[in-house]
Short mmCIF file of C-alpha atoms in Angstrom, two decimals:
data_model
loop_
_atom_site.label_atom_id
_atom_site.label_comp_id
_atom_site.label_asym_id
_atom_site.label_seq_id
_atom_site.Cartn_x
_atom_site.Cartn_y
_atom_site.Cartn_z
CA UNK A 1 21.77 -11.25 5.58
CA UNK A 2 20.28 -13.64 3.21
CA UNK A 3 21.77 -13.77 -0.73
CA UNK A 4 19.80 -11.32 -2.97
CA UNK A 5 17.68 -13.82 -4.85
CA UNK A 6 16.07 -15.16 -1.81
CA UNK A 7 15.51 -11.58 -0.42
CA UNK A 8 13.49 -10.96 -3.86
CA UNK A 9 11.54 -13.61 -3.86
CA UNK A 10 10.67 -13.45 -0.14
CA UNK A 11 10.07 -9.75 -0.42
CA UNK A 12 7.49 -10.53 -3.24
CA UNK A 13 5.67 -13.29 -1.10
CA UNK A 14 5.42 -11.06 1.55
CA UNK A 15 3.44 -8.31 -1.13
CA UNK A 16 1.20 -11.08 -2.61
CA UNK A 17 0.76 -12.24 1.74
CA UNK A 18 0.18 -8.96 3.31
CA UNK A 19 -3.66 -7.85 3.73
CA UNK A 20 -1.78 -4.53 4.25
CA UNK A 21 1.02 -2.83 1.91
CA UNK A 22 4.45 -3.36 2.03
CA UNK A 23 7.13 -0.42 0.76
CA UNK A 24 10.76 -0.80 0.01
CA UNK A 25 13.27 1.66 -1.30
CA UNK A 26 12.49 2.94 -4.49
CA UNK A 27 8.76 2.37 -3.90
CA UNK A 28 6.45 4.95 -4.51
CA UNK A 29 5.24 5.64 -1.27
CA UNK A 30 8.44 4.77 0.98
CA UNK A 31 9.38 7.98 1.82
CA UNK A 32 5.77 9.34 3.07
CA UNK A 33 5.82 5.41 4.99
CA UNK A 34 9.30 6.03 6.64
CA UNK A 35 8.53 9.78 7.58
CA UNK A 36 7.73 10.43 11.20
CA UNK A 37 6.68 12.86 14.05
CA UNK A 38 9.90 13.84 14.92
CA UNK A 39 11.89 15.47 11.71
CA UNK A 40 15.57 15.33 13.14
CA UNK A 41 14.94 11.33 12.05
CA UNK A 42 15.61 10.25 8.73
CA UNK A 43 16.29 6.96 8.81
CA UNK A 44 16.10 4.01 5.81
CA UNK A 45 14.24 0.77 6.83
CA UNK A 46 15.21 -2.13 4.02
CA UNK A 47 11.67 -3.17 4.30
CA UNK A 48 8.46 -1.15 5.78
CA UNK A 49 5.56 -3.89 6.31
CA UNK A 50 2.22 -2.33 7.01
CA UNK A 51 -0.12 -4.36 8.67
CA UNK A 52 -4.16 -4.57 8.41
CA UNK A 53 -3.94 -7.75 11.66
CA UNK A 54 -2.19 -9.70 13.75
CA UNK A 55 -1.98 -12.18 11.17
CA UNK A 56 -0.49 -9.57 8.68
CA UNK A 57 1.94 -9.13 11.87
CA UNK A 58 2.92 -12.57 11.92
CA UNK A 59 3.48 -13.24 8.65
CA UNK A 60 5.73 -9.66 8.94
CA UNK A 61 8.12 -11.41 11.93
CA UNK A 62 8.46 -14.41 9.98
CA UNK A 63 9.55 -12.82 6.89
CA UNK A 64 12.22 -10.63 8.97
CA UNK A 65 13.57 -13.80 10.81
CA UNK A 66 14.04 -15.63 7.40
CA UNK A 67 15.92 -12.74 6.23
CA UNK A 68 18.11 -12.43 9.30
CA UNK A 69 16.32 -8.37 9.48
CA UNK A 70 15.95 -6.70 13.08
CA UNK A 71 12.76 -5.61 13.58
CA UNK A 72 11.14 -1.90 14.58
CA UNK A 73 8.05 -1.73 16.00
CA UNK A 74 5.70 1.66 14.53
CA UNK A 75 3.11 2.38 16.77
CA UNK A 76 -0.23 5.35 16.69
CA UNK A 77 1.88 7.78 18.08
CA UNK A 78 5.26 10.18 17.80
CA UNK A 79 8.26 8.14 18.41
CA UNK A 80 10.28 10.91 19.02
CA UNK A 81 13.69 8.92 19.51
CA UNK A 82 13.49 7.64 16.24
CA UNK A 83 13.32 3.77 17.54
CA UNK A 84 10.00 2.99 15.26
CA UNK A 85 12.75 3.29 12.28
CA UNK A 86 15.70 1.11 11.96
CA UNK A 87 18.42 1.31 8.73
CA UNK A 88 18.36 -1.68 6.71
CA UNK A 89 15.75 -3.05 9.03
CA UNK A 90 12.01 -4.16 8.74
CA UNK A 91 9.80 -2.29 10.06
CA UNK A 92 6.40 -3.33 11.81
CA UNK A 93 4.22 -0.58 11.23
CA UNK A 94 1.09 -1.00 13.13
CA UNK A 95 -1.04 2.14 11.82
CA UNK A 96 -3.66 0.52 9.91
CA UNK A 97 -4.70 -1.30 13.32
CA UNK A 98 -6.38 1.36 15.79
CA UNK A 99 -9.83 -0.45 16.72
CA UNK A 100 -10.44 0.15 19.95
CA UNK A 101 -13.69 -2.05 21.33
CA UNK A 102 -15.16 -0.63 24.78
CA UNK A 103 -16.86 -3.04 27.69
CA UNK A 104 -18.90 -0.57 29.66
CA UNK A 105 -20.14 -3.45 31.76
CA UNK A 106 -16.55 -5.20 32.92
CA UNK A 107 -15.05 -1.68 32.95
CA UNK A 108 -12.27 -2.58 30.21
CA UNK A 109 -11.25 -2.01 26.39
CA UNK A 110 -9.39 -3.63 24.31
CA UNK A 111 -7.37 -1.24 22.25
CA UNK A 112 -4.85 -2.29 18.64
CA UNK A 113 -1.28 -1.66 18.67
CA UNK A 114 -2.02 0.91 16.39
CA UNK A 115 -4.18 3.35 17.88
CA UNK A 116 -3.54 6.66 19.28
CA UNK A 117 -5.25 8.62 22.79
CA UNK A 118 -7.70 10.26 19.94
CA UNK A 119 -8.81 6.82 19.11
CA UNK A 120 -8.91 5.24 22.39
CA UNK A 121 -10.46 8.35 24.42
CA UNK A 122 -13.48 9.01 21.62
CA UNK A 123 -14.32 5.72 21.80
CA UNK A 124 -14.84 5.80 25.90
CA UNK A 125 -16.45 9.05 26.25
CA UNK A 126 -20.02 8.17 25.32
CA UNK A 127 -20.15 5.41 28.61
CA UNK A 128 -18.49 8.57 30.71
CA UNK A 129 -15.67 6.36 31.54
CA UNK A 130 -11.76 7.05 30.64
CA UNK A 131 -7.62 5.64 31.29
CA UNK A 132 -4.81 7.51 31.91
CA UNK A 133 -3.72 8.41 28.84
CA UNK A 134 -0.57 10.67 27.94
CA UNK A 135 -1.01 14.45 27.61
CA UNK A 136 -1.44 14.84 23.88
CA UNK A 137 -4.05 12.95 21.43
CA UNK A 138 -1.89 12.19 18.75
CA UNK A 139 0.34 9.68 21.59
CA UNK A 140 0.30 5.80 20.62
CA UNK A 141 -1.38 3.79 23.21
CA UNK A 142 0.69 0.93 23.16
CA UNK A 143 4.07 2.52 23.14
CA UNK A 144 2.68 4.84 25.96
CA UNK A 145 1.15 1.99 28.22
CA UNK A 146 4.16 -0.45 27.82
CA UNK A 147 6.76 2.41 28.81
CA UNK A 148 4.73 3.53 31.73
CA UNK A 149 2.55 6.02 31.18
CA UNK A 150 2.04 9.09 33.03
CA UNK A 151 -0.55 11.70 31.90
CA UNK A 152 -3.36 13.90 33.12
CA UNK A 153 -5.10 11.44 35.12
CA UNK A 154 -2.47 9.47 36.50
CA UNK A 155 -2.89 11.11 40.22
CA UNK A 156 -6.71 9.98 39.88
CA UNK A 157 -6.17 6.48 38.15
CA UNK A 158 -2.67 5.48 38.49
CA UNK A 159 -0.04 5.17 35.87
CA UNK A 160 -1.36 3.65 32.72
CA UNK A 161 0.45 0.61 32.84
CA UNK A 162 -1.06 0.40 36.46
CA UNK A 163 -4.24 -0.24 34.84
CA UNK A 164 -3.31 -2.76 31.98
CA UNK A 165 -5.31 -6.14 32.28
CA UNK A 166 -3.60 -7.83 29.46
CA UNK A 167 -1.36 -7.41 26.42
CA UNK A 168 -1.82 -9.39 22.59
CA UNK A 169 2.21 -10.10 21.85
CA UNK A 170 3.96 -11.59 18.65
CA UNK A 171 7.23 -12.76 19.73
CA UNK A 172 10.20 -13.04 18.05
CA UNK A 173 9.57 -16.40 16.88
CA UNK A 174 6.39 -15.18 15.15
CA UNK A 175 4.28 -16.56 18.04
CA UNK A 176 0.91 -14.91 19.19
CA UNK A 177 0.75 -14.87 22.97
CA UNK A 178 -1.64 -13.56 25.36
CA UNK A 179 0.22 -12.07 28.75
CA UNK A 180 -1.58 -11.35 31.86
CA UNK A 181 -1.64 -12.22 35.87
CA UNK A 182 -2.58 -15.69 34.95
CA UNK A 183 -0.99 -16.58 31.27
CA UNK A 184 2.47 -15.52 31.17
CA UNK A 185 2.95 -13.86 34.52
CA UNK A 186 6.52 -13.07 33.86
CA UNK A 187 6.44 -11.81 30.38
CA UNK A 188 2.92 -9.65 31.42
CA UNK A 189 5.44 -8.34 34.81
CA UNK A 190 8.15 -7.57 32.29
CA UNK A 191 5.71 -5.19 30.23
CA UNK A 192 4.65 -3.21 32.74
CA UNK A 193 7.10 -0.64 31.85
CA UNK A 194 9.73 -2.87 30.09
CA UNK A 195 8.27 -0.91 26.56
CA UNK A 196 9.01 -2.78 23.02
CA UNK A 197 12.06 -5.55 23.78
CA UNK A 198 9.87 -8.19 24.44
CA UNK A 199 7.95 -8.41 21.19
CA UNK A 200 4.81 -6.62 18.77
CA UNK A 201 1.89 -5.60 20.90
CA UNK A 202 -0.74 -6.12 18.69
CA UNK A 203 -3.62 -5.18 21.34
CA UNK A 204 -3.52 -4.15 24.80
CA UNK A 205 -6.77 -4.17 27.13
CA UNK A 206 -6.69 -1.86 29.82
CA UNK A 207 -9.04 -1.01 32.90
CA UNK A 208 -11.46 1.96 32.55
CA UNK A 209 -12.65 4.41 35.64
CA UNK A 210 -15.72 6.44 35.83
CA UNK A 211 -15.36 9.89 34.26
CA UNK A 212 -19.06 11.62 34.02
CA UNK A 213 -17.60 14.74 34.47
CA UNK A 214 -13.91 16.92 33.86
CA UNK A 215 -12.65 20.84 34.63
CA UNK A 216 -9.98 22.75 34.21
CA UNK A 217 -8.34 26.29 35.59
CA UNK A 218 -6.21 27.51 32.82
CA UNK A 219 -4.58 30.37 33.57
CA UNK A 220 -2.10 32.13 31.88
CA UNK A 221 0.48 34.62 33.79
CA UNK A 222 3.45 36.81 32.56
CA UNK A 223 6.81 35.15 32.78
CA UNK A 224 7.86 37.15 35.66
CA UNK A 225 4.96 35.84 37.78
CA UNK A 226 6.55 32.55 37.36
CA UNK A 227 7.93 31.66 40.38
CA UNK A 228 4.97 32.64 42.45
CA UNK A 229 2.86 30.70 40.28
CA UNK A 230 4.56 27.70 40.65
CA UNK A 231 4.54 27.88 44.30
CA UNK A 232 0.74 28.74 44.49
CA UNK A 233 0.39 25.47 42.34
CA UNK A 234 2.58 23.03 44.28
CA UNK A 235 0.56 24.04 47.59
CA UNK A 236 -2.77 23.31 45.40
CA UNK A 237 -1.83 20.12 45.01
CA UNK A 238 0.39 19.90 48.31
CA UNK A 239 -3.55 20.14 50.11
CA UNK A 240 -5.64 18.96 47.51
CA UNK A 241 -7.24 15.84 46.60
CA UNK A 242 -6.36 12.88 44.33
CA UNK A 243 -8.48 14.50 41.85
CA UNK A 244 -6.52 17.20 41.30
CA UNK A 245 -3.83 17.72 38.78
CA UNK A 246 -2.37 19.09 36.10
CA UNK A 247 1.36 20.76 35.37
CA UNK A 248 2.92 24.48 34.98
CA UNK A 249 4.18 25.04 31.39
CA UNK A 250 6.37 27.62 29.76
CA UNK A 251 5.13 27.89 26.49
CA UNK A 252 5.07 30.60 23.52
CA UNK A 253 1.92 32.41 23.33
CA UNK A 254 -0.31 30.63 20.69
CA UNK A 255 -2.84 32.38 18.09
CA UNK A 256 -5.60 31.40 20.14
CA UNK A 257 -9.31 33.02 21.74
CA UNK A 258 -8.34 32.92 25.11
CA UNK A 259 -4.68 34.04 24.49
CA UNK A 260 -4.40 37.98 24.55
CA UNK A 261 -2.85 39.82 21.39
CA UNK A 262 0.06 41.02 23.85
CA UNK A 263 0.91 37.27 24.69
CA UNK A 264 1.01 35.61 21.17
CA UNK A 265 4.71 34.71 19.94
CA UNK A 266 5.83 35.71 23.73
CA UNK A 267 6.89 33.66 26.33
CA UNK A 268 4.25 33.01 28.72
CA UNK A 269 4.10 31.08 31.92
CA UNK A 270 0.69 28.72 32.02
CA UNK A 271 -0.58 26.88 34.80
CA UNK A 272 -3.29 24.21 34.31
CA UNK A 273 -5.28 22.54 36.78
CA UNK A 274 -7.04 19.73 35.91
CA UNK A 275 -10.25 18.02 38.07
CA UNK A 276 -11.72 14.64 37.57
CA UNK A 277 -15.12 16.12 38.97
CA UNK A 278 -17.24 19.14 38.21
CA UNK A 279 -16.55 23.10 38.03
CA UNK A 280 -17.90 23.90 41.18
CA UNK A 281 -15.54 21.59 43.35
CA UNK A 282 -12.46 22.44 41.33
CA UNK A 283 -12.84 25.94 41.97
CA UNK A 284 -12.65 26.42 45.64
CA UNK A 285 -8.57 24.65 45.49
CA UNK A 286 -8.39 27.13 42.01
CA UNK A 287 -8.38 30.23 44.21
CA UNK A 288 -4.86 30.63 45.09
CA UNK A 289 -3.55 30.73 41.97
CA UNK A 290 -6.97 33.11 40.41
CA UNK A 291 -5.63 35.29 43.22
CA UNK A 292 -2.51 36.16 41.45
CA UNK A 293 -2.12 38.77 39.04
CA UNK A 294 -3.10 36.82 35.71
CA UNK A 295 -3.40 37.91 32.02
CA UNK A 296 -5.97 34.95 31.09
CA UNK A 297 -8.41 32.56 32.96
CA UNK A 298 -10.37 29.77 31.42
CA UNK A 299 -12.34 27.97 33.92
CA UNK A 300 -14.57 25.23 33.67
CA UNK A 301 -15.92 21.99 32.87
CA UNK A 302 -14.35 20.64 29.56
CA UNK A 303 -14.95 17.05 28.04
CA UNK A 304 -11.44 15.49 28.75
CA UNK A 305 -11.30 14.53 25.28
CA UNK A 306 -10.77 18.28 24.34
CA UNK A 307 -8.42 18.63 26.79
CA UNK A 308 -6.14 16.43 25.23
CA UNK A 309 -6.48 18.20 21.82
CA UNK A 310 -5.47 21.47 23.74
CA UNK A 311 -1.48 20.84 23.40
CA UNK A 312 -1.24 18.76 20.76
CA UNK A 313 1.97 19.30 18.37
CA UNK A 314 1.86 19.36 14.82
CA UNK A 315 4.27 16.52 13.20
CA UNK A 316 6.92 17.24 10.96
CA UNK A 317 9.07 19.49 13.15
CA UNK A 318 12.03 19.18 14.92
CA UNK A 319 11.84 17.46 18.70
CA UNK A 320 14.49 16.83 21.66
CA UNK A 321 12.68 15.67 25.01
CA UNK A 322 14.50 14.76 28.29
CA UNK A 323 13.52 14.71 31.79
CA UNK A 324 14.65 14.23 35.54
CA UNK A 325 11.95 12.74 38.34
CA UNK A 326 12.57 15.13 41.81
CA UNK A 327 12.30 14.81 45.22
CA UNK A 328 10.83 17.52 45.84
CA UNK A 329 10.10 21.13 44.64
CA UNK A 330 11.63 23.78 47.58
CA UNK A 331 11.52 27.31 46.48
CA UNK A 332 15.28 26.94 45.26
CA UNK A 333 14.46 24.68 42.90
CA UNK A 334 11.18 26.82 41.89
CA UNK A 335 13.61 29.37 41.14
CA UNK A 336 16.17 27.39 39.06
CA UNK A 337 13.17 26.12 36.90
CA UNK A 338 11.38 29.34 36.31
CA UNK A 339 15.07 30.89 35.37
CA UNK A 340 15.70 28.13 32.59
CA UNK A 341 12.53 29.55 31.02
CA UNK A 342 14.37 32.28 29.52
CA UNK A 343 16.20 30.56 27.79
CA UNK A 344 13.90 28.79 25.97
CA UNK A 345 13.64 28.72 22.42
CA UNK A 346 11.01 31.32 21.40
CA UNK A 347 8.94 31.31 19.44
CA UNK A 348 8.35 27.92 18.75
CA UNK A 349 6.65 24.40 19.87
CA UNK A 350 8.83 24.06 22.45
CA UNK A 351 7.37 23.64 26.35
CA UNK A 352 9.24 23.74 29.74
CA UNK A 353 7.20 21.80 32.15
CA UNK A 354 6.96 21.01 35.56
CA UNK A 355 4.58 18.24 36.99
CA UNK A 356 3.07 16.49 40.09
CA UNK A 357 3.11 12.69 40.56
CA UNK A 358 1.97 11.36 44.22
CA UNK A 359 -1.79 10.18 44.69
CA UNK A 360 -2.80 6.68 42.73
CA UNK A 361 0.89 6.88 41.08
CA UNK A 362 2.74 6.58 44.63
CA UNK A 363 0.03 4.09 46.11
CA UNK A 364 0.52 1.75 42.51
CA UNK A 365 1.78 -1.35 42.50
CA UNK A 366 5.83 -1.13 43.49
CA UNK A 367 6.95 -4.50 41.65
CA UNK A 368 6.35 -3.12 38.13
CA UNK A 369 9.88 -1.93 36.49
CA UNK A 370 8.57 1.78 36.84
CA UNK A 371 11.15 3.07 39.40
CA UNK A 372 10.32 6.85 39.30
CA UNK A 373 6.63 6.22 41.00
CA UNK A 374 7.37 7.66 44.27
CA UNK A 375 9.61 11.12 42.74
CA UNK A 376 6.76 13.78 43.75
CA UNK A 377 7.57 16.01 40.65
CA UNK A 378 9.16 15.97 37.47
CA UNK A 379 10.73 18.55 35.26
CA UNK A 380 9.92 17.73 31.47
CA UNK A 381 12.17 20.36 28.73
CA UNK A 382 10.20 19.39 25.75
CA UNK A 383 11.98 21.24 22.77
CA UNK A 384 10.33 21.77 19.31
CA UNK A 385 11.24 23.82 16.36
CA UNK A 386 10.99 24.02 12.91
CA UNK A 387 14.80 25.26 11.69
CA UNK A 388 17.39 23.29 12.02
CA UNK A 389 19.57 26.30 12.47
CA UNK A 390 18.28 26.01 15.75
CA UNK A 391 19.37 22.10 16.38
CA UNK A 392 22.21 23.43 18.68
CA UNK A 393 20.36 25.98 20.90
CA UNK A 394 17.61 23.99 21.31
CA UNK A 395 19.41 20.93 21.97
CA UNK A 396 21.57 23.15 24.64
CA UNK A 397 18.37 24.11 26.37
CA UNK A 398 17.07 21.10 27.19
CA UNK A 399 20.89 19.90 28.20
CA UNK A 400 20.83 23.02 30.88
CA UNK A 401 17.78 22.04 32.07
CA UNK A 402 18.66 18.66 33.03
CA UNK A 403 21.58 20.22 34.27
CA UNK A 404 20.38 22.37 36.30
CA UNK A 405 17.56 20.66 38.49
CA UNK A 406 19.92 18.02 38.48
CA UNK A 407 20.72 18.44 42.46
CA UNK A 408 16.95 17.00 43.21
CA UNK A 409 16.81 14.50 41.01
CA UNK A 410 16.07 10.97 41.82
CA UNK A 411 18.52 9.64 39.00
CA UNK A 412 15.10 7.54 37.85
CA UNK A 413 13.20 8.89 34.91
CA UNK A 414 10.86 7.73 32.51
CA UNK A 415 12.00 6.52 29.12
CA UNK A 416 8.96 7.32 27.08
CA UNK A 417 10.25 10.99 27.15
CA UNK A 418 13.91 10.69 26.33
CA UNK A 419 16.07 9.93 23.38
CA UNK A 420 19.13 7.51 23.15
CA UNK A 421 21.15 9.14 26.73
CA UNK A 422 22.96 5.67 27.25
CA UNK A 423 22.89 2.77 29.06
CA UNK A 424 22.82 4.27 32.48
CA UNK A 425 19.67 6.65 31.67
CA UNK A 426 18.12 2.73 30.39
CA UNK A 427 19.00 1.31 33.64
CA UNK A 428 17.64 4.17 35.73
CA UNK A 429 14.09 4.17 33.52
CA UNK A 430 13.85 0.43 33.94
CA UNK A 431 15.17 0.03 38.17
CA UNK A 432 18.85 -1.61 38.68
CA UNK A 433 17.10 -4.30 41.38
CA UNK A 434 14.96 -5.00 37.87
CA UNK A 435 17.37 -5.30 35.28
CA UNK A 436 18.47 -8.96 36.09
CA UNK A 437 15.20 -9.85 35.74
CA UNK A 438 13.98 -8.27 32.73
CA UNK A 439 17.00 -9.83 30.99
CA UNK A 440 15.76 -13.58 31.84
CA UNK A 441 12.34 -12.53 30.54
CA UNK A 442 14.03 -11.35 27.50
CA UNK A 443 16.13 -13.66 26.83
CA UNK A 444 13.33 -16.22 27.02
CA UNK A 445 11.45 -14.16 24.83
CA UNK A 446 13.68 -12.70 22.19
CA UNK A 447 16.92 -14.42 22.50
CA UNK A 448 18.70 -12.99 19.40
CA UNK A 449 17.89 -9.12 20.39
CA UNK A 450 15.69 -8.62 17.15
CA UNK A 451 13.56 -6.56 18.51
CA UNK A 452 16.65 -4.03 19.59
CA UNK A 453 15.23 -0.27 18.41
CA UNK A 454 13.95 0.63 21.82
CA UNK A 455 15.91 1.49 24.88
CA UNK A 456 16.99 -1.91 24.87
CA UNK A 457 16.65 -4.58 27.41
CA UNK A 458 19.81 -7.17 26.35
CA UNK A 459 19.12 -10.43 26.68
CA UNK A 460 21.15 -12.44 29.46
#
């Protein structure tokens, strides 16, 4: 750490260099700067260092490397493990840059390292064209796309990072880099699913796919209809298309139109289909799971956009995510999923969800560090609450969960939904056979670990 006068004075030439603002402790304004999505986090960064550019961004790295400071990285989006904070750290917070520029002709936007889904998938709807993006708006592209990124279109268009062209980087020695198949082939491999280690992503531009039109089946069933939902849905997408996808959720009933009085604050099991094509085609594989006894349909074409809006969480409450990628879903395991539900913290945010991978995900690229592509389903206990009486049941829940599906897992998963589990749940998020490698491009990258709030990647 440097001595105290030359923090000062650095700290002030850093105010007087920023375009954007800078906050320390005792600011006013650091505390609304260091708050985040996920409210279990409360965490005290030595220096928070908005940025309006890339330039703003270098002049951020350098001022942290001077000062012998690690360095977070704050994207768009949620965070939810806390890593976009560090104590005593500088933070890179990358809010103020969400421009997102669209090339309808070459298929392909460019998209700042501070944007979120909201930002990115407004911007493409007018040319009817879209990305796999995650499953809420209020997600941080860059974050999302460097961890992987699996959402609703990811059977249609492949895993987000499937479809990233190139990626803006400030390195650790305050570099700007460009990384893609031709400039930086290594580095460009290594973030395809490799996340934050490697450096700031101050832009990523990602290929788009035609998207003129979007459904959706939502259906909502009581709990006890569960299990024969869930089966109805994995044989929809056992003999449907591509196209089709979507997830099962256990949710609590929300204050809204097409929720029935009897179902709001209760437990309810939702299914949601999703089409990348038009009402008419999405209802004919829809008809197995209309044909169950349901309290709630909603069927029909629905800009994606809005879609994405549907299950957004509010920020400010309490969050614990985990996950395990499966090798299947057999009946037993149908069973063991829809009997977790129970449990579930009620009523709150919280969601218990099971999804389907296969289509453009399994036929992606295999070299990327994204080892859970070919799992065929995933179980996702999302938990959110608002009082932290609750921390230990809720945290419990989503332990029993993963405990409990835990026969079919894979052992891979993907890190953008879990917290710090250790080094082993790193390893199996980034591929053993991939580790060796990602620690050369590290190492060549950031040498000295600074950028180390992330499910780190050590350098060799």
């Amino acid at each position: 750490m440097a001595p105290l006068s030359k923090a000062h004075a650095a700290l002030a030439a850093l105010r007087d260099d920023l375009v954007g603002e800078v906050f320390a402790p005792g600011d006013a304004g650091y505390d609304a700067a260091r708050a985040v999505f996920n409210a279990m986090i409360d965490k005290r960064p030595a220096v928070i260092a908005q940025c309006a550019d890339a330039a703003d961004v270098v002049r951020a790295v350098r001022f942290g490397r001077d000062l012998d400071l690690h360095i977070a990285v704050r994207g768009g989006g949620h965070s939810v493990a806390g890593t976009a904070l560090g104590d005593g750290a500088l933070v890179v917070d990358l809010r103020r840059m969400h421009g997102v520029t669209v090339d309808p002709a070459a298929e392909a936007v460019r998209v700042e390292g501070g944007a979120t889904m909201s930002h990115l998938d407004r911007a493409t709807q007018p040319y009817g064209l879209a990305t796999t993006g995650g499953r809420v708006s209020s997600t941080g592209v860059g974050g999302f796309v460097l961890g992987g990124g699996t959402g609703w279109l990811d059977r249609a268009f492949g895993l987000a990072v499937d479809n990233l062209i190139g990626v803006e980087l400030v390195t650790a020695d305050a570099e700007r880099v460009h990384a893609n198949a031709d400039e930086n082939p290594e580095l460009f491999w290594a973030l395809h699913g490799g996340g934050g280690n490697f450096g700031v992503a101050t832009a990523l531009t990602l290929e788009l796919h035609e998207l003129p039109e979007f459904a959706v089946a939502l259906l909502l069933y009581l709990p006890e209809v569960g299990p024969g939902a869930v089966r109805a849905f994995r044989e929809v997408i056992r003999t449907g298309p591509d196209e089709l996808g979507g997830a099962v959720l256990y949710i609590t009933g929300p204050p809204a139109e097409f929720v029935p009085e009897h179902l709001v604050g209760k437990l309810v099991c939702a299914v949601l289909l999703t089409y990348t094509g038009g009402e008419e085609e999405l209802r004919k594989p829809a008809e197995p799971l209309l044909a169950l006894p349901h309290e709630s349909e909603l069927v029909g074409a629905l800009p994606y956009v809005d879609l994405q809006c549907m299950l957004d969480v509010p920020s400010g409450l309490r969050n614990h995510w985990s996950a395990e990628y499966l090798t299947g879903l057999p009946d037993e395991l149908v069973d063991v999923f829809c009997a977790r539900a129970v449990d579930m913290p009620v009523p709150t945010s919280t969601q218990h969800i099971v999804f389907p991978q296969g289509g453009a995900i399994a036929a992606g690229p295999h070299t990327y560090p994204v080892p859970y592509r070919d799992a065929p389903w995933a179980v996702h206990p999302f938990a959110v609450w608002a009082d932290p009486a609750d921390d230990e049941r809720a945290v419990a829940w989503v332990r029993d969960v993963r405990t409990g599906v835990r026969p079919w897992s894979t052992g891979d998963v993907y890190l953008n939904f879990i917290g710090e589990e250790g080094a082993e749940r790193v390893r199996a998020g980034l591929g053993a056979g991939n580790l060796l490698r990602l620690e050369k491009v590290k190492r060549a990258y950031d040498p000295d670990n600074v950028f180390r709030f992330n499910h780190n990647i050590r350098p060799l």
